[in-house]
Each structure stands twice: as structure tokens, then as C-alpha cells.
Amino acid sequence: MNRVRLLLLAGAAGLLGACAILPITLDLLGHLGSRKSGSYSREVPRGTVTFDGVTLPQEGPWSLDFSGQNVPVSFKSVRLIYAVALATSGPGLSGTVTVQAYLAPAGVADAVQERYRLGSSQVLDLGAGSFELEGSADLTAEQVAAVNDKKVQVVLVFGGTATAAEDGTLRLDYEVKKLLLSFTVICPAPAENPPAAAGGFGVARSGA
């Protein structure tokens, strides 16, 4: 009898342990709404074009609010995975620029701070005309706390200089193709009446 009890306890512990490290992905793309795509534009002279401080979106960070979703877990070891398609038009450009992604809590006035960086900056060759920016980064404790609050902001910041072949209107079109949170969860204490699964949350268990 004691042996059976020990086996049952071991099995329960194994299930709880598996739950504590269960990999989950959360698709945030739908929360971007109409801001999923857009463009940046400005007049540029022939010669050197400075990209320092250029942001996508041009009007300010993407604001993501998924507080209306009922998720009875806390997030742990969160990783953001993103992909953005970019295309330039206007005066022919040559040269390379850097792009750095940031994720900050929703209430922060300036999301472009060292503490909110997402991984390392990436280098883009503007002469290619079109390209896809892809990246992923583990979040810091402060960023994970913001994810647990279900309100964050994300922005891309350019840097460096390029060369324009002539005067004209520079246009940089973008479309966010992927915006995922990959994380493990800490199981909550069992509830007498577990909450119903939230519809449209975009949460899926990752494949084995």
C-alpha cells in the first residue's frame, strides 16, 4: 500500500514539475491591429543620409495591451521572437545601417533605454531594397514583469548613415510578420472553479 502511495505521489510531482517548465507560445500579432504595417517617409538630399534616431513605427512604439485575456499563470523565462519585412523606395540608397529592438513597460515615457534592449543590434544593407529583419531575445526581469502585467511597448530604432544617389522622398515600408512570446509557466494553485479558457488569445503549446 505504501509503495502504491509513493508511486502516486511521484507521478503527481512529475506532472507539477513538467507544468513548471511547460513551453508555451503567445502570438501578439493580432494585438497590433492596423499598426501591423505602415511606412516611414522624409525628404532627403543627395549624398549622406542620417538614420540616427529613426524609429519604426514613426509615430511611436507599438503598444500591446492583452490585459483583457484571462491567463491563470505567471510567466517565466520569457523570450520575444519577431520578424519584420522592410522595403525602401525613392532615391537609390547604398550603405548599411543598424536596427535595435526595444521592449519596455507600457507606462514608461522613453522606451529607448539600454535596460529595455532586445539582444544585439542588427545590420541592414539598404542597397538590397527589401529585406526581412528577424530576431529573438530573452527578456530581463523587468521586462518579464511588464509581460505579466500584460501591457508592453515595442519599437525599432535605426542608427548610422547611408548615401542617396539623388534628392527625393525616402520611404521605408514595413510589415510585422511575427511577434511571439515564448515562455515557461509556473502553475497556479488549483482552483475550485477553474476559469474558462480565454478565446482568441493565440496561445498554443509548442511542438515537442
mmCIF file of C-alpha atoms in Angstrom:
data_model
loop_
_atom_site.group_PDB
_atom_site.id
_atom_site.type_symbol
_atom_site.label_atom_id
_atom_site.label_comp_id
_atom_site.label_asym_id
_atom_site.label_seq_id
_atom_site.Cartn_x
_atom_site.Cartn_y
_atom_site.Cartn_z
ATOM 1 C CA MET A 1 0.000 0.000 0.000
ATOM 2 C CA ASN A 2 2.808 2.387 0.916
ATOM 3 C CA ARG A 3 4.523 1.578 -2.372
ATOM 4 C CA VAL A 4 1.412 2.461 -4.364
ATOM 5 C CA ARG A 5 1.083 5.739 -2.464
ATOM 6 C CA LEU A 6 4.704 6.607 -3.155
ATOM 7 C CA LEU A 7 4.221 5.920 -6.864
ATOM 8 C CA LEU A 8 1.139 8.151 -6.945
ATOM 9 C CA LEU A 9 2.988 10.964 -5.166
ATOM 10 C CA ALA A 10 5.930 10.640 -7.529
ATOM 11 C CA GLY A 11 3.595 10.791 -10.517
ATOM 12 C CA ALA A 12 1.879 13.934 -9.216
ATOM 13 C CA ALA A 13 5.233 15.583 -8.550
ATOM 14 C CA GLY A 14 6.323 14.710 -12.060
ATOM 15 C CA LEU A 15 3.237 16.347 -13.538
ATOM 16 C CA LEU A 16 3.742 19.513 -11.497
ATOM 17 C CA GLY A 17 7.392 19.599 -12.460
ATOM 18 C CA ALA A 18 6.513 19.269 -16.136
ATOM 19 C CA CYS A 19 3.947 22.043 -15.787
ATOM 20 C CA ALA A 20 6.536 24.363 -14.239
ATOM 21 C CA ILE A 21 8.691 24.108 -17.340
ATOM 22 C CA LEU A 22 5.917 23.772 -19.925
ATOM 23 C CA PRO A 23 6.899 25.691 -23.105
ATOM 24 C CA ILE A 24 4.127 27.960 -24.403
ATOM 25 C CA THR A 25 3.972 30.488 -27.238
ATOM 26 C CA LEU A 26 1.783 33.567 -27.208
ATOM 27 C CA ASP A 27 1.056 35.234 -30.564
ATOM 28 C CA LEU A 28 0.886 39.037 -30.157
ATOM 29 C CA LEU A 29 0.486 39.842 -33.838
ATOM 30 C CA GLY A 30 -3.271 40.305 -33.607
ATOM 31 C CA HIS A 31 -2.851 42.896 -30.856
ATOM 32 C CA LEU A 32 -1.085 45.260 -33.274
ATOM 33 C CA GLY A 33 -4.307 45.866 -35.185
ATOM 34 C CA SER A 34 -3.952 48.314 -38.066
ATOM 35 C CA ARG A 35 -0.450 49.240 -36.901
ATOM 36 C CA LYS A 36 0.912 45.891 -38.025
ATOM 37 C CA SER A 37 2.077 47.620 -41.199
ATOM 38 C CA GLY A 38 2.952 51.187 -42.126
ATOM 39 C CA SER A 39 5.677 53.398 -43.523
ATOM 40 C CA TYR A 40 8.297 55.972 -42.616
ATOM 41 C CA SER A 41 8.997 58.815 -45.035
ATOM 42 C CA ARG A 42 11.039 62.015 -45.253
ATOM 43 C CA GLU A 43 12.743 64.248 -47.771
ATOM 44 C CA VAL A 44 16.466 63.556 -48.169
ATOM 45 C CA PRO A 45 19.239 65.360 -50.073
ATOM 46 C CA ARG A 46 21.685 63.753 -52.429
ATOM 47 C CA GLY A 47 24.647 62.399 -50.516
ATOM 48 C CA THR A 48 24.778 61.445 -46.845
ATOM 49 C CA VAL A 49 21.513 60.448 -45.180
ATOM 50 C CA THR A 50 21.494 60.083 -41.395
ATOM 51 C CA PHE A 51 19.349 57.377 -39.838
ATOM 52 C CA ASP A 52 20.254 58.047 -36.206
ATOM 53 C CA GLY A 53 17.089 58.084 -34.103
ATOM 54 C CA VAL A 54 14.743 56.944 -36.885
ATOM 55 C CA THR A 55 12.050 54.745 -35.324
ATOM 56 C CA LEU A 56 9.502 52.251 -36.555
ATOM 57 C CA PRO A 57 6.707 52.978 -36.150
ATOM 58 C CA GLN A 58 7.458 56.620 -36.991
ATOM 59 C CA GLU A 59 4.735 57.918 -34.665
ATOM 60 C CA GLY A 60 5.914 55.947 -31.626
ATOM 61 C CA PRO A 61 6.223 52.404 -30.222
ATOM 62 C CA TRP A 62 3.761 49.618 -30.849
ATOM 63 C CA SER A 63 1.511 49.416 -27.780
ATOM 64 C CA LEU A 64 0.378 45.917 -26.856
ATOM 65 C CA ASP A 65 -2.401 45.504 -24.307
ATOM 66 C CA PHE A 66 -3.559 41.944 -23.666
ATOM 67 C CA SER A 67 -4.862 42.634 -20.142
ATOM 68 C CA GLY A 68 -8.342 41.530 -21.145
ATOM 69 C CA GLN A 69 -7.160 37.953 -21.553
ATOM 70 C CA ASN A 70 -7.731 35.538 -18.681
ATOM 71 C CA VAL A 71 -4.484 33.619 -18.269
ATOM 72 C CA PRO A 72 -4.248 31.956 -14.817
ATOM 73 C CA VAL A 73 -0.460 31.581 -14.848
ATOM 74 C CA SER A 74 2.651 33.643 -14.266
ATOM 75 C CA PHE A 75 5.285 33.863 -16.996
ATOM 76 C CA LYS A 76 8.882 32.843 -16.503
ATOM 77 C CA SER A 77 11.979 32.829 -18.739
ATOM 78 C CA VAL A 78 10.236 34.831 -21.459
ATOM 79 C CA ARG A 79 11.721 35.161 -24.935
ATOM 80 C CA LEU A 80 10.466 37.528 -27.648
ATOM 81 C CA ILE A 81 10.652 36.353 -31.272
ATOM 82 C CA TYR A 82 9.951 38.812 -34.074
ATOM 83 C CA ALA A 83 10.154 39.258 -37.838
ATOM 84 C CA VAL A 84 9.572 42.481 -39.773
ATOM 85 C CA ALA A 85 9.576 42.825 -43.573
ATOM 86 C CA LEU A 86 11.159 46.086 -44.777
ATOM 87 C CA ALA A 87 11.372 47.723 -48.208
ATOM 88 C CA THR A 88 12.846 51.060 -49.310
ATOM 89 C CA SER A 89 11.775 53.239 -52.229
ATOM 90 C CA GLY A 90 12.678 56.673 -53.541
ATOM 91 C CA PRO A 91 16.240 57.867 -54.172
ATOM 92 C CA GLY A 92 18.622 54.943 -54.571
ATOM 93 C CA LEU A 93 20.311 54.191 -51.262
ATOM 94 C CA SER A 94 23.582 52.465 -50.542
ATOM 95 C CA GLY A 95 25.350 51.651 -47.322
ATOM 96 C CA THR A 96 24.466 49.858 -44.120
ATOM 97 C CA VAL A 97 22.564 50.910 -41.012
ATOM 98 C CA THR A 98 21.880 49.260 -37.673
ATOM 99 C CA VAL A 99 18.492 48.362 -36.193
ATOM 100 C CA GLN A 100 17.909 47.791 -32.482
ATOM 101 C CA ALA A 101 14.678 46.463 -30.953
ATOM 102 C CA TYR A 102 13.379 47.522 -27.534
ATOM 103 C CA LEU A 103 10.612 46.246 -25.246
ATOM 104 C CA ALA A 104 9.508 48.369 -22.279
ATOM 105 C CA PRO A 105 6.642 48.502 -19.778
ATOM 106 C CA ALA A 106 3.599 50.357 -21.115
ATOM 107 C CA GLY A 107 3.884 53.244 -18.643
ATOM 108 C CA VAL A 108 7.480 54.156 -19.479
ATOM 109 C CA ALA A 109 7.797 57.535 -21.247
ATOM 110 C CA ASP A 110 11.024 56.610 -23.059
ATOM 111 C CA ALA A 111 11.212 53.030 -24.294
ATOM 112 C CA VAL A 112 14.618 53.595 -25.918
ATOM 113 C CA GLN A 113 16.835 52.854 -22.941
ATOM 114 C CA GLU A 114 19.706 50.429 -22.515
ATOM 115 C CA ARG A 115 17.740 48.433 -19.940
ATOM 116 C CA TYR A 116 14.996 47.698 -22.497
ATOM 117 C CA ARG A 117 17.191 46.498 -25.357
ATOM 118 C CA LEU A 118 16.266 43.220 -27.015
ATOM 119 C CA GLY A 119 19.506 41.438 -27.823
ATOM 120 C CA SER A 120 22.136 42.949 -30.104
ATOM 121 C CA SER A 121 21.583 45.386 -32.950
ATOM 122 C CA GLN A 122 21.337 44.038 -36.499
ATOM 123 C CA VAL A 123 22.957 45.398 -39.658
ATOM 124 C CA LEU A 124 20.895 46.063 -42.794
ATOM 125 C CA ASP A 125 22.278 46.660 -46.288
ATOM 126 C CA LEU A 126 19.997 49.355 -47.704
ATOM 127 C CA GLY A 127 21.270 48.672 -51.198
ATOM 128 C CA ALA A 128 19.277 45.440 -51.206
ATOM 129 C CA GLY A 129 15.990 47.372 -51.414
ATOM 130 C CA SER A 130 13.972 44.826 -49.437
ATOM 131 C CA PHE A 131 14.864 42.587 -46.546
ATOM 132 C CA GLU A 132 13.409 40.820 -43.516
ATOM 133 C CA LEU A 133 14.548 41.702 -40.049
ATOM 134 C CA GLU A 134 14.413 38.698 -37.716
ATOM 135 C CA GLY A 135 15.481 38.405 -34.134
ATOM 136 C CA SER A 136 14.840 36.935 -30.705
ATOM 137 C CA ALA A 137 15.966 37.782 -27.202
ATOM 138 C CA ASP A 138 15.442 36.651 -23.619
ATOM 139 C CA LEU A 139 13.699 39.294 -21.527
ATOM 140 C CA THR A 140 15.074 40.784 -18.339
ATOM 141 C CA ALA A 141 13.248 40.509 -15.008
ATOM 142 C CA GLU A 142 11.769 43.997 -15.501
ATOM 143 C CA GLN A 143 10.552 43.118 -18.993
ATOM 144 C CA VAL A 144 9.071 39.825 -17.744
ATOM 145 C CA ALA A 145 7.203 41.781 -15.045
ATOM 146 C CA ALA A 146 5.761 44.008 -17.788
ATOM 147 C CA VAL A 147 4.640 40.922 -19.721
ATOM 148 C CA ASN A 148 2.953 39.618 -16.561
ATOM 149 C CA ASP A 149 1.117 42.962 -16.374
ATOM 150 C CA LYS A 150 0.045 42.275 -19.991
ATOM 151 C CA LYS A 151 0.892 45.785 -21.193
ATOM 152 C CA VAL A 152 4.124 46.425 -23.109
ATOM 153 C CA GLN A 153 5.513 48.605 -25.876
ATOM 154 C CA VAL A 154 7.921 47.617 -28.636
ATOM 155 C CA VAL A 155 9.911 49.834 -31.001
ATOM 156 C CA LEU A 156 12.690 49.525 -33.607
ATOM 157 C CA VAL A 157 15.406 52.191 -33.680
ATOM 158 C CA PHE A 158 17.779 52.783 -36.597
ATOM 159 C CA GLY A 159 21.299 54.171 -36.469
ATOM 160 C CA GLY A 160 24.124 55.062 -38.839
ATOM 161 C CA THR A 161 24.310 56.736 -42.232
ATOM 162 C CA ALA A 162 23.682 55.809 -45.866
ATOM 163 C CA THR A 163 24.167 57.518 -49.220
ATOM 164 C CA ALA A 164 21.353 58.710 -51.506
ATOM 165 C CA ALA A 165 22.019 58.842 -55.264
ATOM 166 C CA GLU A 166 19.771 61.906 -55.640
ATOM 167 C CA ASP A 167 17.343 64.218 -53.857
ATOM 168 C CA GLY A 168 13.892 62.812 -53.215
ATOM 169 C CA THR A 169 11.420 61.299 -50.797
ATOM 170 C CA LEU A 170 12.756 58.347 -48.859
ATOM 171 C CA ARG A 171 10.083 55.811 -47.987
ATOM 172 C CA LEU A 172 10.559 52.814 -45.744
ATOM 173 C CA ASP A 173 7.610 50.415 -45.715
ATOM 174 C CA TYR A 174 7.282 47.765 -43.033
ATOM 175 C CA GLU A 175 5.032 44.901 -42.022
ATOM 176 C CA VAL A 176 5.343 42.892 -38.828
ATOM 177 C CA LYS A 177 5.268 39.231 -39.835
ATOM 178 C CA LYS A 178 5.850 37.616 -36.464
ATOM 179 C CA LEU A 179 5.611 38.748 -32.845
ATOM 180 C CA LEU A 180 5.685 35.868 -30.391
ATOM 181 C CA LEU A 181 6.381 35.397 -26.722
ATOM 182 C CA SER A 182 7.899 32.034 -25.898
ATOM 183 C CA PHE A 183 7.910 31.229 -22.211
ATOM 184 C CA THR A 184 7.616 28.695 -19.452
ATOM 185 C CA VAL A 185 4.907 28.911 -16.814
ATOM 186 C CA ILE A 186 4.565 28.499 -13.080
ATOM 187 C CA CYS A 187 1.388 26.566 -12.374
ATOM 188 C CA PRO A 188 -1.108 28.355 -10.122
ATOM 189 C CA ALA A 189 -2.675 26.702 -7.099
ATOM 190 C CA PRO A 190 -5.658 24.539 -8.094
ATOM 191 C CA ALA A 191 -8.950 26.453 -8.022
ATOM 192 C CA GLU A 192 -12.351 25.037 -7.083
ATOM 193 C CA ASN A 193 -13.843 26.617 -10.214
ATOM 194 C CA PRO A 194 -11.066 26.928 -12.814
ATOM 195 C CA PRO A 195 -11.558 29.904 -15.170
ATOM 196 C CA ALA A 196 -12.690 29.120 -18.684
ATOM 197 C CA ALA A 197 -10.052 29.293 -21.413
ATOM 198 C CA ALA A 198 -9.862 32.746 -22.993
ATOM 199 C CA GLY A 199 -10.947 32.892 -26.608
ATOM 200 C CA GLY A 200 -8.746 34.406 -29.265
ATOM 201 C CA PHE A 201 -5.668 34.626 -27.045
ATOM 202 C CA GLY A 202 -3.450 32.919 -29.594
ATOM 203 C CA VAL A 203 -1.783 30.632 -27.064
ATOM 204 C CA ALA A 204 -0.554 27.303 -28.353
ATOM 205 C CA ARG A 205 1.617 24.624 -26.918
ATOM 206 C CA SER A 206 4.814 24.361 -28.866
ATOM 207 C CA GLY A 207 5.601 21.075 -30.536
ATOM 208 C CA ALA A 208 7.677 18.516 -28.801
#
